[in-house]
Coordinates of C-alpha atoms in Angstrom, one line a residue:
Chain A
X57 CA 6.0 -11.6 -32.7
X58 CA 3.8 -9.0 -31.0
X59 CA 0.8 -11.3 -31.2
X60 CA 2.7 -14.0 -29.3
X61 CA 3.7 -11.5 -26.6
X62 CA 0.1 -10.3 -26.2
X63 CA -1.1 -13.9 -26.2
X64 CA 1.3 -14.8 -23.4
X65 CA 0.2 -11.9 -21.4
X66 CA -3.5 -12.8 -21.9
X67 CA -2.7 -16.3 -20.7
X68 CA -1.0 -15.0 -17.6
X69 CA -3.8 -12.6 -16.8
X70 CA -6.5 -15.3 -17.2
X71 CA -4.5 -17.7 -15.0
X72 CA -4.3 -14.9 -12.4
X73 CA -8.0 -14.2 -12.5
X74 CA -8.7 -17.9 -12.1
X75 CA -6.4 -18.0 -9.0
X76 CA -8.2 -14.9 -7.6
X77 CA -11.5 -16.8 -8.0
X78 CA -10.1 -19.8 -6.2
X79 CA -8.9 -17.7 -3.3
X80 CA -12.1 -15.7 -3.0
X81 CA -14.1 -19.0 -3.0
X82 CA -11.8 -20.4 -0.3
X83 CA -12.4 -17.2 1.6
X84 CA -16.2 -17.8 1.6
X85 CA -16.0 -21.5 2.1
X86 CA -13.4 -21.8 4.8
X87 CA -14.0 -18.8 7.0
X88 CA -15.9 -19.3 10.2
X89 CA -19.6 -18.4 10.1
X90 CA -22.4 -20.3 8.4
X91 CA -23.4 -18.6 5.1
X92 CA -26.9 -20.1 5.4
X93 CA -27.4 -18.5 8.8
X94 CA -26.0 -15.2 7.6
X95 CA -28.3 -15.1 4.6
X96 CA -31.4 -16.2 6.3
X97 CA -31.2 -13.9 9.3
X98 CA -31.8 -14.7 13.0
X99 CA -35.4 -15.9 13.0
X100 CA -35.3 -18.2 10.0
X101 CA -32.0 -19.7 10.9
X102 CA -33.5 -20.8 14.2
X103 CA -35.6 -23.3 12.3
X104 CA -33.5 -26.4 11.2
X105 CA -35.9 -27.3 8.4
X106 CA -35.6 -23.9 6.8
X107 CA -31.8 -24.0 7.1
X108 CA -31.7 -27.5 5.6
X109 CA -33.9 -26.4 2.7
X110 CA -31.7 -23.3 2.1
X111 CA -28.6 -25.4 2.1
X112 CA -30.1 -27.8 -0.4
X113 CA -31.3 -25.1 -2.7
X114 CA -27.9 -23.4 -2.8
X115 CA -25.8 -26.5 -3.0
X116 CA -24.3 -26.0 0.4
X117 CA -24.9 -29.7 1.3
X118 CA -22.7 -30.8 -1.7
X119 CA -18.9 -31.5 -1.3
X120 CA -16.6 -28.5 -1.5
X121 CA -15.5 -29.1 -5.1
X122 CA -19.1 -29.4 -6.4
X123 CA -19.7 -26.1 -4.6
X124 CA -16.7 -24.6 -6.4
X125 CA -18.0 -25.7 -9.8
X126 CA -21.4 -24.2 -8.9
X127 CA -19.7 -21.0 -7.8
X128 CA -17.8 -20.9 -11.2
X129 CA -21.0 -21.4 -13.1
X130 CA -22.7 -18.6 -11.2
X131 CA -19.7 -16.3 -11.8
X132 CA -19.7 -17.0 -15.5
X133 CA -23.4 -16.0 -15.6
X134 CA -22.5 -12.8 -13.8
X135 CA -24.1 -13.9 -10.5
X136 CA -22.0 -12.7 -7.6
X137 CA -24.7 -13.4 -5.0
X138 CA -27.0 -11.0 -3.3
X139 CA -25.8 -8.3 -0.9
X140 CA -27.1 -8.8 2.6
X141 CA -27.5 -5.1 3.3
X142 CA -28.8 -3.7 0.0
X143 CA -30.7 -6.8 -0.9
X144 CA -29.6 -6.2 -4.6
X145 CA -27.5 -8.5 -6.7
X146 CA -23.8 -7.6 -5.9
X147 CA -23.1 -7.2 -9.6
X148 CA -25.8 -4.4 -10.0
X149 CA -24.4 -2.7 -6.8
X150 CA -20.9 -2.7 -8.4
X151 CA -22.3 -1.4 -11.6
X152 CA -24.0 1.4 -9.7
X153 CA -21.0 2.4 -7.6
X154 CA -18.3 1.7 -10.1
X155 CA -18.5 4.9 -12.2
X156 CA -18.1 7.2 -9.2
X157 CA -14.9 5.4 -8.1
X158 CA -13.7 5.4 -11.7
X159 CA -14.2 9.1 -12.0
X160 CA -12.4 9.8 -8.7
X161 CA -9.5 7.4 -9.5
X162 CA -8.9 8.8 -13.0
X163 CA -8.9 12.4 -11.8
X164 CA -6.5 11.5 -9.0
X165 CA -4.2 9.7 -11.4
X166 CA -4.2 12.6 -13.8
X167 CA -3.3 15.0 -11.1
X168 CA -0.6 12.6 -9.7
X169 CA 1.0 12.0 -13.1
X170 CA 1.2 15.8 -13.9
X171 CA 2.5 16.8 -10.5
X172 CA 4.6 13.7 -9.7
X173 CA 6.3 13.3 -13.1
X174 CA 6.8 17.1 -13.4
X175 CA 8.4 17.4 -10.0
X176 CA 10.5 14.2 -10.7
X177 CA 11.9 15.7 -13.9
X178 CA 12.7 18.9 -12.0
X179 CA 14.4 16.9 -9.1
X180 CA 16.6 15.0 -11.6
X181 CA 17.7 18.1 -13.5
X182 CA 18.7 19.7 -10.2
X183 CA 20.0 16.5 -8.7
X184 CA 21.6 16.8 -5.3
X185 CA 20.7 20.5 -5.1
X186 CA 18.5 22.1 -2.4
X187 CA 15.4 21.7 -4.6
X188 CA 16.2 18.0 -5.1
X189 CA 16.5 17.5 -1.3
X190 CA 13.3 19.3 -0.6
X191 CA 11.5 17.3 -3.2
X192 CA 12.8 14.1 -1.7
X193 CA 11.2 15.0 1.6
X194 CA 8.0 16.0 -0.2
X195 CA 8.0 12.6 -1.9
X196 CA 8.6 10.7 1.3
X197 CA 6.0 12.8 3.0
X198 CA 3.5 11.9 0.4
X199 CA 3.8 8.2 0.9
X200 CA 4.0 8.6 4.7
X201 CA 0.9 10.6 5.4
X202 CA -2.1 8.7 6.7
X203 CA -4.6 9.4 4.0
X204 CA -7.6 9.4 6.3
X205 CA -6.0 12.0 8.5
X206 CA -5.1 14.1 5.4
X207 CA -8.7 13.9 4.2
X208 CA -10.1 15.1 7.6
X209 CA -7.7 18.0 7.6
X210 CA -8.5 18.9 4.0
X211 CA -12.2 18.9 4.8
X212 CA -11.7 20.9 7.9
X213 CA -9.5 23.6 6.3
X214 CA -11.0 23.9 2.8
X215 CA -14.7 23.1 3.4
X216 CA -15.5 23.9 7.0
X217 CA -13.2 26.9 7.5
X218 CA -12.5 28.5 4.1
X219 CA -15.7 27.2 2.4
X220 CA -13.9 26.7 -0.9
X221 CA -15.1 23.3 -1.7
X222 CA -18.1 21.1 -0.7
X223 CA -17.2 18.5 1.9
X224 CA -19.2 15.4 0.8
X225 CA -21.0 13.7 -2.1
X226 CA -20.8 14.1 -5.8
X227 CA -23.4 16.9 -6.1
X228 CA -25.1 19.3 -3.7
X229 CA -28.1 17.7 -1.9
X230 CA -31.2 18.1 -4.1
X231 CA -29.3 18.6 -7.3
X232 CA -30.2 16.1 -10.0
X233 CA -27.4 14.2 -11.6
X234 CA -26.9 14.6 -15.4
X235 CA -28.5 12.1 -17.7
X236 CA -26.8 8.7 -17.3
X237 CA -24.5 8.2 -20.3
X238 CA -21.2 7.2 -18.9
X239 CA -22.0 7.5 -15.2
X240 CA -19.1 10.0 -14.9
X241 CA -20.9 13.2 -13.8
X242 CA -18.2 15.6 -15.2
X243 CA -18.2 13.9 -18.6
X244 CA -22.0 13.5 -18.7
X245 CA -22.6 17.1 -17.9
X246 CA -20.2 18.2 -20.7
X247 CA -22.0 15.9 -23.1
X248 CA -25.4 17.2 -22.2
X249 CA -24.1 20.8 -22.0
X250 CA -25.4 21.1 -18.4
X251 CA -22.9 23.7 -17.2
X252 CA -24.3 24.3 -13.7
X253 CA -24.0 20.6 -12.9
X254 CA -20.5 20.5 -14.4
X255 CA -19.4 23.3 -12.0
X256 CA -20.9 21.5 -9.1
X257 CA -19.5 18.1 -9.9
X258 CA -16.0 19.5 -10.5
X259 CA -16.1 21.3 -7.2
X260 CA -17.1 18.1 -5.4
X261 CA -14.4 16.1 -7.2
X262 CA -11.4 18.3 -6.6
X263 CA -10.7 17.9 -2.9
X264 CA -11.0 14.1 -2.7
X265 CA -9.0 13.7 -5.9
X266 CA -6.2 15.9 -4.6
X267 CA -6.0 13.9 -1.3
X268 CA -6.1 10.6 -3.1
X269 CA -3.3 11.8 -5.4
X270 CA -0.9 12.6 -2.6
X271 CA 0.7 9.1 -2.1
X272 CA 0.8 8.6 -5.8
X273 CA 2.7 11.9 -6.3
X274 CA 5.3 10.6 -3.9
X275 CA 5.7 7.3 -5.7
X276 CA 5.8 8.9 -9.2
X277 CA 8.2 11.7 -8.2
X278 CA 10.8 9.2 -6.8
X279 CA 10.5 6.8 -9.8
X280 CA 10.7 9.5 -12.4
X281 CA 13.7 11.0 -10.7
X282 CA 15.7 7.8 -10.7
X283 CA 14.6 6.9 -14.2
X284 CA 15.8 10.3 -15.4
X285 CA 19.1 10.0 -13.6
X286 CA 19.7 6.6 -15.2
X287 CA 19.2 8.1 -18.7
X288 CA 21.3 11.2 -17.9
X289 CA 24.2 8.9 -17.1
X290 CA 24.2 7.4 -20.6
X291 CA 26.9 8.0 -23.2
X292 CA 24.5 9.3 -25.8
X293 CA 23.4 12.1 -23.5
X294 CA 27.0 13.0 -22.9
X295 CA 27.7 13.1 -26.6
X296 CA 24.6 15.2 -27.2
X297 CA 25.9 17.7 -24.6
X298 CA 29.4 17.5 -25.9
X299 CA 28.5 18.4 -29.5
X300 CA 27.0 21.6 -28.2
X301 CA 23.3 21.0 -28.5
X302 CA 21.2 23.4 -26.4
X303 CA 20.4 22.0 -23.0
X304 CA 16.7 22.2 -23.5
X305 CA 16.9 20.2 -26.7
X306 CA 19.0 17.5 -25.0
X307 CA 16.4 17.3 -22.2
X308 CA 13.4 17.1 -24.5
X309 CA 14.8 14.9 -27.3
X310 CA 17.4 12.7 -25.6
X311 CA 16.5 12.4 -21.9
X312 CA 12.8 12.6 -21.6
X313 CA 12.1 10.1 -24.4
X314 CA 14.1 7.5 -22.7
X315 CA 13.3 8.3 -19.1
X316 CA 9.5 8.6 -19.3
X317 CA 8.8 5.3 -20.9
X318 CA 9.6 3.2 -17.8
X319 CA 7.3 5.5 -15.8
X320 CA 4.4 3.7 -17.5
X321 CA 5.4 0.5 -15.7
X322 CA 5.0 2.1 -12.3
X323 CA 1.5 3.3 -13.1
X324 CA 0.2 -0.2 -12.5
X325 CA 1.4 -0.4 -8.9
X326 CA 0.7 3.2 -8.3
X327 CA -2.9 2.4 -9.2
X328 CA -2.9 -0.3 -6.5
X329 CA -1.9 2.3 -3.9
X330 CA -4.7 4.5 -5.2
X331 CA -7.2 1.7 -4.7
X332 CA -6.1 1.3 -1.1
X333 CA -6.6 5.0 -0.5
X334 CA -10.0 4.9 -2.2
X335 CA -11.7 3.1 0.7
X336 CA -10.7 5.6 3.3
X337 CA -11.1 8.7 1.1
X338 CA -14.5 7.8 -0.2
X339 CA -15.7 7.0 3.3
X340 CA -14.7 10.4 4.6
X341 CA -16.0 12.4 1.6
X342 CA -19.2 10.3 1.5
X343 CA -18.3 9.6 -2.1
X344 CA -20.8 6.9 -3.3
X345 CA -18.3 4.6 -4.9
X346 CA -16.9 1.1 -4.6
X347 CA -14.7 2.0 -1.6
X348 CA -17.7 3.2 0.5
X349 CA -19.6 0.1 -0.6
X350 CA -16.6 -2.1 0.5
X351 CA -16.5 -0.3 3.9
X352 CA -20.3 -0.7 4.5
X353 CA -20.1 -4.4 3.5
X354 CA -17.1 -5.1 5.7
X355 CA -18.6 -3.3 8.7
X356 CA -21.9 -5.1 8.3
X357 CA -20.3 -8.5 7.8
X358 CA -21.9 -8.7 4.3
X359 CA -19.7 -11.5 3.0
X360 CA -21.2 -11.8 -0.6
X361 CA -20.7 -8.1 -1.1
X362 CA -17.2 -7.9 0.3
X363 CA -16.1 -11.0 -1.7
X364 CA -17.7 -9.4 -4.8
X365 CA -15.8 -6.2 -4.2
X366 CA -12.5 -8.1 -3.6
X367 CA -13.0 -10.0 -6.8
X368 CA -14.0 -7.0 -8.8
X369 CA -11.1 -4.8 -7.7
X370 CA -8.6 -7.6 -8.1
X371 CA -9.8 -8.1 -11.7
X372 CA -9.6 -4.4 -12.4
X373 CA -6.0 -4.4 -11.0
X374 CA -5.0 -7.3 -13.2
X375 CA -6.6 -5.6 -16.2
X376 CA -4.8 -2.3 -15.6
X377 CA -1.5 -4.2 -15.3
X378 CA -2.2 -6.1 -18.4
X379 CA -2.8 -2.9 -20.3
X380 CA 0.3 -1.4 -18.9
X381 CA 2.3 -4.4 -20.0
X382 CA 0.9 -4.3 -23.5
X383 CA 1.4 -0.5 -23.8
X384 CA 5.0 -0.9 -22.6
X385 CA 5.6 -3.7 -25.1
X386 CA 4.1 -1.6 -27.8
X387 CA 6.4 1.3 -27.0
X388 CA 9.6 -0.6 -26.2
X389 CA 10.2 -3.6 -28.5
X390 CA 12.9 -5.0 -26.2
X391 CA 10.2 -5.9 -23.6
X392 CA 8.5 -8.2 -26.1
X393 CA 11.5 -10.6 -26.4
X394 CA 12.5 -10.8 -22.8
Chain B
X98 CA 25.3 -8.3 11.1
X99 CA 27.8 -8.1 13.8
X100 CA 28.9 -11.7 13.2
X101 CA 32.2 -12.3 11.5
X102 CA 31.9 -12.3 7.7
X103 CA 32.0 -15.8 6.1
X104 CA 34.3 -14.6 3.3
X105 CA 37.8 -13.5 4.0
X106 CA 37.5 -10.4 6.1
X107 CA 40.5 -8.8 4.5
X108 CA 38.8 -8.7 1.1
X109 CA 35.8 -6.6 0.5
X110 CA 33.2 -8.0 -1.9
X111 CA 34.4 -5.8 -4.7
X112 CA 37.8 -7.3 -4.4
X113 CA 39.6 -4.3 -2.8
X114 CA 41.8 -5.3 0.1
X115 CA 41.2 -3.3 3.3
X116 CA 43.1 -3.1 6.6
X117 CA 42.0 -5.9 8.9
X118 CA 41.2 -3.5 11.7
X119 CA 38.2 -5.0 13.4
X120 CA 37.9 -2.3 16.1
X121 CA 37.4 0.4 13.6
X122 CA 34.6 -1.6 12.1
X123 CA 32.9 -2.2 15.4
X124 CA 32.7 1.4 16.5
X125 CA 31.8 2.9 13.1
X126 CA 28.4 4.3 12.8
X127 CA 26.7 2.9 9.8
X128 CA 27.1 5.3 6.8
X129 CA 23.3 5.6 6.3
X130 CA 22.9 6.9 9.8
X131 CA 25.2 9.8 9.1
X132 CA 23.0 11.1 6.3
X133 CA 20.7 13.9 7.4
X134 CA 17.5 12.0 6.6
X135 CA 18.9 8.9 8.3
X136 CA 19.8 10.9 11.4
X137 CA 16.3 12.5 11.4
X138 CA 14.7 9.1 11.0
X139 CA 16.7 7.4 13.7
X140 CA 16.1 10.3 16.1
X141 CA 12.4 10.3 15.6
X142 CA 12.2 6.5 16.0
X143 CA 14.4 6.6 19.2
X144 CA 12.1 9.4 20.5
X145 CA 9.0 7.2 20.0
X146 CA 10.7 4.1 21.5
X147 CA 11.5 6.1 24.6
X148 CA 7.9 7.4 24.8
X149 CA 6.6 3.9 24.5
X150 CA 9.0 2.6 27.2
X151 CA 8.4 5.5 29.6
X152 CA 4.7 6.1 29.0
X153 CA 3.6 4.8 32.4
X154 CA 6.1 7.2 34.1
X155 CA 5.8 10.3 32.0
X156 CA 2.1 10.3 30.9
X157 CA 0.3 12.9 33.0
X158 CA -2.9 10.9 33.1
X159 CA -4.0 7.3 32.6
X160 CA -4.9 6.3 29.0
X161 CA -8.4 5.3 29.9
X162 CA -9.0 7.7 32.8
X163 CA -12.1 9.8 32.2
X164 CA -11.3 12.3 34.9
X165 CA -11.3 15.6 33.0
X166 CA -14.0 17.8 31.4
X167 CA -14.9 16.8 27.8
X168 CA -13.3 18.5 24.8
X169 CA -10.9 20.9 26.6
X170 CA -8.7 22.6 24.0
X171 CA -5.0 22.3 24.4
X172 CA -3.8 24.1 27.6
X173 CA -0.8 23.8 30.0
X174 CA -2.8 21.1 32.0
X175 CA -3.7 19.1 28.8
X176 CA -1.1 19.8 26.1
X177 CA -3.2 18.1 23.5
X178 CA -6.6 18.8 25.0
X179 CA -9.1 16.2 26.1
X180 CA -11.4 14.0 24.0
X181 CA -15.2 13.4 24.0
X182 CA -15.3 11.4 27.3
X183 CA -12.7 13.5 29.1
X184 CA -9.6 11.5 28.5
X185 CA -6.2 13.3 28.1
X186 CA -5.2 13.1 24.5
X187 CA -1.4 13.5 25.2
X188 CA -1.5 10.5 27.6
X189 CA -3.4 8.4 25.1
X190 CA -1.0 9.3 22.3
X191 CA 1.9 8.3 24.5
X192 CA 0.3 4.9 25.4
X193 CA -0.5 4.5 21.7
X194 CA 3.2 4.1 21.0
X195 CA 3.1 1.0 23.1
X196 CA 0.6 -0.5 20.6
X197 CA 1.7 0.7 17.2
X198 CA 5.5 0.2 17.5
X199 CA 5.5 -3.5 18.8
X200 CA 2.7 -4.5 16.4
X201 CA 4.5 -2.9 13.5
X202 CA 7.7 -4.8 14.4
X203 CA 5.8 -8.1 14.8
X204 CA 4.0 -7.6 11.5
X205 CA 7.2 -7.0 9.6
X206 CA 9.1 -9.9 11.3
X207 CA 6.2 -12.3 10.5
X208 CA 6.1 -11.0 6.9
X209 CA 9.9 -11.3 6.5
X210 CA 9.8 -14.9 7.8
X211 CA 7.0 -16.0 5.5
X212 CA 8.1 -14.1 2.5
X213 CA 11.8 -14.7 3.0
X214 CA 11.4 -18.5 3.3
X215 CA 9.2 -18.7 0.3
X216 CA 11.3 -16.4 -1.8
X217 CA 14.5 -18.2 -0.8
X218 CA 13.1 -21.6 -1.6
X219 CA 11.8 -20.3 -5.0
X220 CA 15.1 -18.7 -5.9
X221 CA 17.3 -21.5 -4.7
X222 CA 15.3 -24.4 -6.1
X223 CA 14.5 -22.7 -9.4
X224 CA 12.5 -24.6 -12.1
X225 CA 9.0 -25.7 -11.5
X226 CA 9.0 -24.9 -7.8
X227 CA 10.1 -21.3 -8.6
X228 CA 7.4 -20.9 -11.3
X229 CA 4.6 -22.2 -9.0
X230 CA 5.7 -20.2 -6.0
X231 CA 6.1 -17.0 -8.0
X232 CA 2.6 -17.4 -9.5
X233 CA 1.3 -17.6 -6.0
X234 CA 3.2 -14.4 -5.2
X235 CA 1.7 -12.7 -8.3
X236 CA -1.7 -13.8 -7.1
X237 CA -1.4 -12.2 -3.7
X238 CA 0.0 -9.1 -5.3
X239 CA -3.1 -8.7 -7.4
X240 CA -5.3 -8.6 -4.3
X241 CA -6.1 -5.1 -3.2
X242 CA -4.3 -5.0 0.2
X243 CA -6.7 -2.9 2.2
X244 CA -9.9 -4.6 0.8
X245 CA -8.5 -8.1 1.3
X246 CA -7.5 -7.1 4.8
X247 CA -11.0 -5.6 5.3
X248 CA -12.5 -8.9 4.1
X249 CA -10.4 -10.9 6.5
X250 CA -10.8 -8.6 9.4
X251 CA -14.6 -8.5 8.8
X252 CA -14.9 -12.3 8.5
X253 CA -12.8 -13.0 11.6
X254 CA -14.2 -10.1 13.6
X255 CA -12.5 -6.8 14.4
X256 CA -9.5 -7.1 16.7
X257 CA -5.9 -6.2 16.6
X258 CA -4.8 -9.8 16.2
X259 CA -7.0 -10.3 13.2
X260 CA -5.8 -7.1 11.7
X261 CA -2.2 -8.3 12.0
X262 CA -3.2 -11.6 10.4
X263 CA -4.8 -9.7 7.5
X264 CA -1.8 -7.4 7.0
X265 CA 0.7 -10.3 7.0
X266 CA -1.4 -12.1 4.3
X267 CA -1.2 -9.0 2.1
X268 CA 2.4 -7.9 2.8
X269 CA 4.6 -11.1 2.6
X270 CA 4.8 -11.2 -1.2
X271 CA 7.1 -8.2 -1.6
X272 CA 9.7 -9.9 0.7
X273 CA 9.3 -13.1 -1.3
X274 CA 10.1 -11.2 -4.5
X275 CA 13.1 -9.4 -3.1
X276 CA 14.5 -12.5 -1.5
X277 CA 14.0 -14.6 -4.6
X278 CA 15.8 -12.1 -6.9
X279 CA 18.7 -11.8 -4.5
X280 CA 19.0 -15.5 -4.0
X281 CA 18.8 -16.0 -7.8
X282 CA 21.8 -13.7 -8.3
X283 CA 23.8 -15.4 -5.6
X284 CA 23.0 -19.0 -6.6
X285 CA 25.3 -19.1 -9.5
X286 CA 28.2 -17.4 -7.7
X287 CA 31.5 -19.2 -7.3
X288 CA 31.7 -19.2 -3.5
X289 CA 28.3 -21.0 -3.2
X290 CA 29.5 -23.5 -5.7
X291 CA 32.7 -23.9 -3.8
X292 CA 30.8 -24.5 -0.5
X293 CA 28.5 -27.0 -2.2
X294 CA 31.6 -28.8 -3.6
X295 CA 32.9 -29.1 -0.1
X296 CA 29.9 -31.1 0.7
X297 CA 27.6 -28.5 2.3
X298 CA 23.9 -29.4 2.1
X299 CA 21.6 -27.0 0.3
X300 CA 19.9 -26.0 3.6
X301 CA 23.2 -25.3 5.2
X302 CA 24.4 -23.3 2.2
X303 CA 21.2 -21.2 2.3
X304 CA 21.7 -20.4 6.0
X305 CA 25.4 -20.0 6.1
X306 CA 26.2 -18.5 2.7
X307 CA 23.1 -17.0 1.3
X308 CA 21.3 -15.5 4.3
X309 CA 24.2 -13.2 5.4
X310 CA 24.5 -11.8 1.9
X311 CA 20.8 -10.9 1.5
X312 CA 20.2 -9.7 5.0
X313 CA 21.1 -6.1 4.2
X314 CA 18.7 -5.5 1.4
X315 CA 15.9 -7.4 3.1
X316 CA 16.5 -5.2 6.2
X317 CA 16.2 -2.1 4.1
X318 CA 12.9 -3.3 2.7
X319 CA 11.7 -4.2 6.2
X320 CA 12.5 -0.7 7.3
X321 CA 10.5 0.8 4.5
X322 CA 7.7 -1.7 5.1
X323 CA 7.5 -0.8 8.8
X324 CA 6.0 2.5 7.7
X325 CA 3.6 0.8 5.4
X326 CA 2.6 -1.6 8.1
X327 CA 1.8 1.3 10.6
X328 CA -0.2 3.0 7.9
X329 CA -2.3 -0.1 7.0
X330 CA -2.8 -1.0 10.6
X331 CA -4.0 2.5 11.5
X332 CA -6.2 2.6 8.4
X333 CA -7.9 -0.6 9.4
X334 CA -8.3 0.7 13.0
X335 CA -9.7 3.9 11.6
X336 CA -12.3 1.9 9.7
X337 CA -13.1 0.1 13.0
X338 CA -11.6 -3.2 11.8
X339 CA -8.5 -3.2 14.0
X340 CA -8.1 -2.0 17.5
X341 CA -11.5 -1.7 19.3
X342 CA -12.4 1.1 21.7
X343 CA -11.2 2.1 24.2
X344 CA -7.7 0.9 23.2
X345 CA -5.5 4.0 22.7
X346 CA -4.6 3.0 19.1
X347 CA -3.7 6.0 17.0
X348 CA -5.9 5.2 14.0
X349 CA -8.8 4.4 16.3
X350 CA -8.2 7.8 18.1
X351 CA -8.3 9.7 14.8
X352 CA -11.5 7.9 13.9
X353 CA -12.9 8.9 17.3
X354 CA -12.0 12.6 16.7
X355 CA -13.3 12.6 13.2
X356 CA -16.9 12.7 14.3
X357 CA -16.4 16.0 16.0
X358 CA -13.7 17.6 14.0
X359 CA -14.6 21.1 15.3
X360 CA -12.6 19.9 18.3
X361 CA -9.7 19.3 15.9
X362 CA -7.1 18.4 18.6
X363 CA -8.7 15.0 19.3
X364 CA -8.0 13.8 15.7
X365 CA -5.0 15.9 14.7
X366 CA -2.5 14.8 17.4
X367 CA -2.8 11.0 17.0
X368 CA -2.6 11.5 13.2
X369 CA 0.5 13.6 13.6
X370 CA 2.0 10.7 15.7
X371 CA 1.3 8.2 12.8
X372 CA 2.7 10.6 10.2
X373 CA 5.9 11.2 12.2
X374 CA 6.7 7.6 12.9
X375 CA 5.9 6.5 9.3
X376 CA 8.0 9.4 7.9
X377 CA 10.8 8.4 10.2
X378 CA 10.8 4.8 9.0
X379 CA 10.7 6.0 5.4
X380 CA 13.6 8.5 6.0
X381 CA 15.7 5.7 7.5
X382 CA 14.8 3.2 4.9
X383 CA 15.6 5.7 2.1
X384 CA 19.0 6.5 3.6
X385 CA 19.8 2.8 4.1
X386 CA 18.8 2.1 0.5
X387 CA 21.1 4.8 -0.8
X388 CA 23.9 3.1 1.1
X389 CA 23.3 -0.3 -0.5
X390 CA 25.3 -1.3 -3.5
X391 CA 23.5 -0.5 -6.7
X392 CA 22.7 -4.0 -7.8
X393 CA 20.8 -5.0 -4.6
X394 CA 19.0 -1.7 -4.5
X395 CA 17.9 -2.2 -8.1
X396 CA 16.4 -5.6 -7.2
X397 CA 14.8 -3.9 -4.2
X398 CA 13.1 -1.2 -6.2
X399 CA 12.1 -3.7 -8.9
X400 CA 10.4 -5.8 -6.4
X401 CA 8.8 -2.9 -4.6
X402 CA 7.4 -1.4 -7.8

């Protein structure tokens, strides 16, 4: 039963990834601009013979569907092309910048879950009171604030003025990163017991993670609140209250258990909003992650890199949603049958 | 929404008879607008619409005029100071409303049309058509909106038009989902069946019977998405992939001020403008959503999440 559910989800995810590949291919093939000219640069693309040779070597003279098959073969081999600006294979660029973004995203998610879910529970328990109304404004403010503007203000206040946190990068200039084990500086410095680096990497991480968490807090707060209210309206909660159980017990045993499970489902889409913010936040905090890489690629018209990033992030997004689905099915058996 | 309801006006959808007093319906302020958040939202939006309309009359300086000293802090002559080339920030923020508001509306209207048509077809046709269209919607949902928009904007070149195209490409799927689920719940209803039995074509049934009934929830989603559209547009402009200098677009102005943030006023005021208008759209959308009946608001939040 559960195996079938997982299998169906795997099938859907694989189909989606294939669709993503088709769209990104269409993006490279159909958009204006000659890839040969872009790869070769100005001088070489002036010579028709060189351009012709390049087109032949890369299959660009073949019909579109042959090009697509070629593209697929390259993808399966892990070849995403070569970045025009870094001159490295796009895949190795992604491997280099991925861990930094992962560290930032996970930290922001952890902050957002603790704050957002916590405040959401509070708002639901005090529904329609002054606290609830205040939290509603907080939640709407979180999803409304332009994240690049919030980043700038955070840097100005906490780094430039108060000097509480460093304003850019993952470590101070000149500091050596911890030995590469996971690529996550915080985790690596704990593993290698490098306490000075741990302090520095945590200090660099806090500000961008807090900013990045802001929209997600808004989203989670509102979702947790409505999920809680839905459960509180149930008969079994009323019965629990009616038979005189202590309020705290009812909240912990009867309400939270039912209300917090659906919150898992929203994590997938909350993660998407996080990804959107990453580009802007990483750029402002000079965080050397996928977002900064995407920005540099886009502003330098580096098509192989930007397509690679799009593909990579879309696949990560599908993977996260797949895991959320499976986790939800694991916790709530009703989902498996529907 | 002001057109006469298709169903018997004396009967509310929930079956309760009401007095057929058309006038009282006409002059009544929508309930959502009477909620505090709704009032705040409508007032802020009205304020910005006024600013946008009156900008040429009330702005103290031209939006591109470089006739003041550089980086003057806020003062009675320049309420929001001046920027790096001696332009008045207040005037530019005012003219910025002429860009952000119409573009946000155009964006949302385009997305509603594309998403609404596709969602309505999927929901009404059902079967294979529905499955295929919804897989396409899933596909576009999976794309990271800002990165796809960046890729499109980068490939087509930075301009406001290309940013609009990019944002429409990433934002129509949520309308398709909402429209589909609403149409799906209406499709099997008796009055649609009755109208079909009377010989109405499917296209006519969609337009005459279905559209009036889903307009409300779609409008609420559109209001909420207006805020998202302004944010995405200003984000792209901040990255230099939307409005190009010297256009007084708010996101581009924040980007301009970011380089010299010690002169905080250059970046802070345009950002505050973005924040206030997005917040206003979200206030209004939130109040409108509360006013919807629970079933449509459920399909709304399901599609949004």
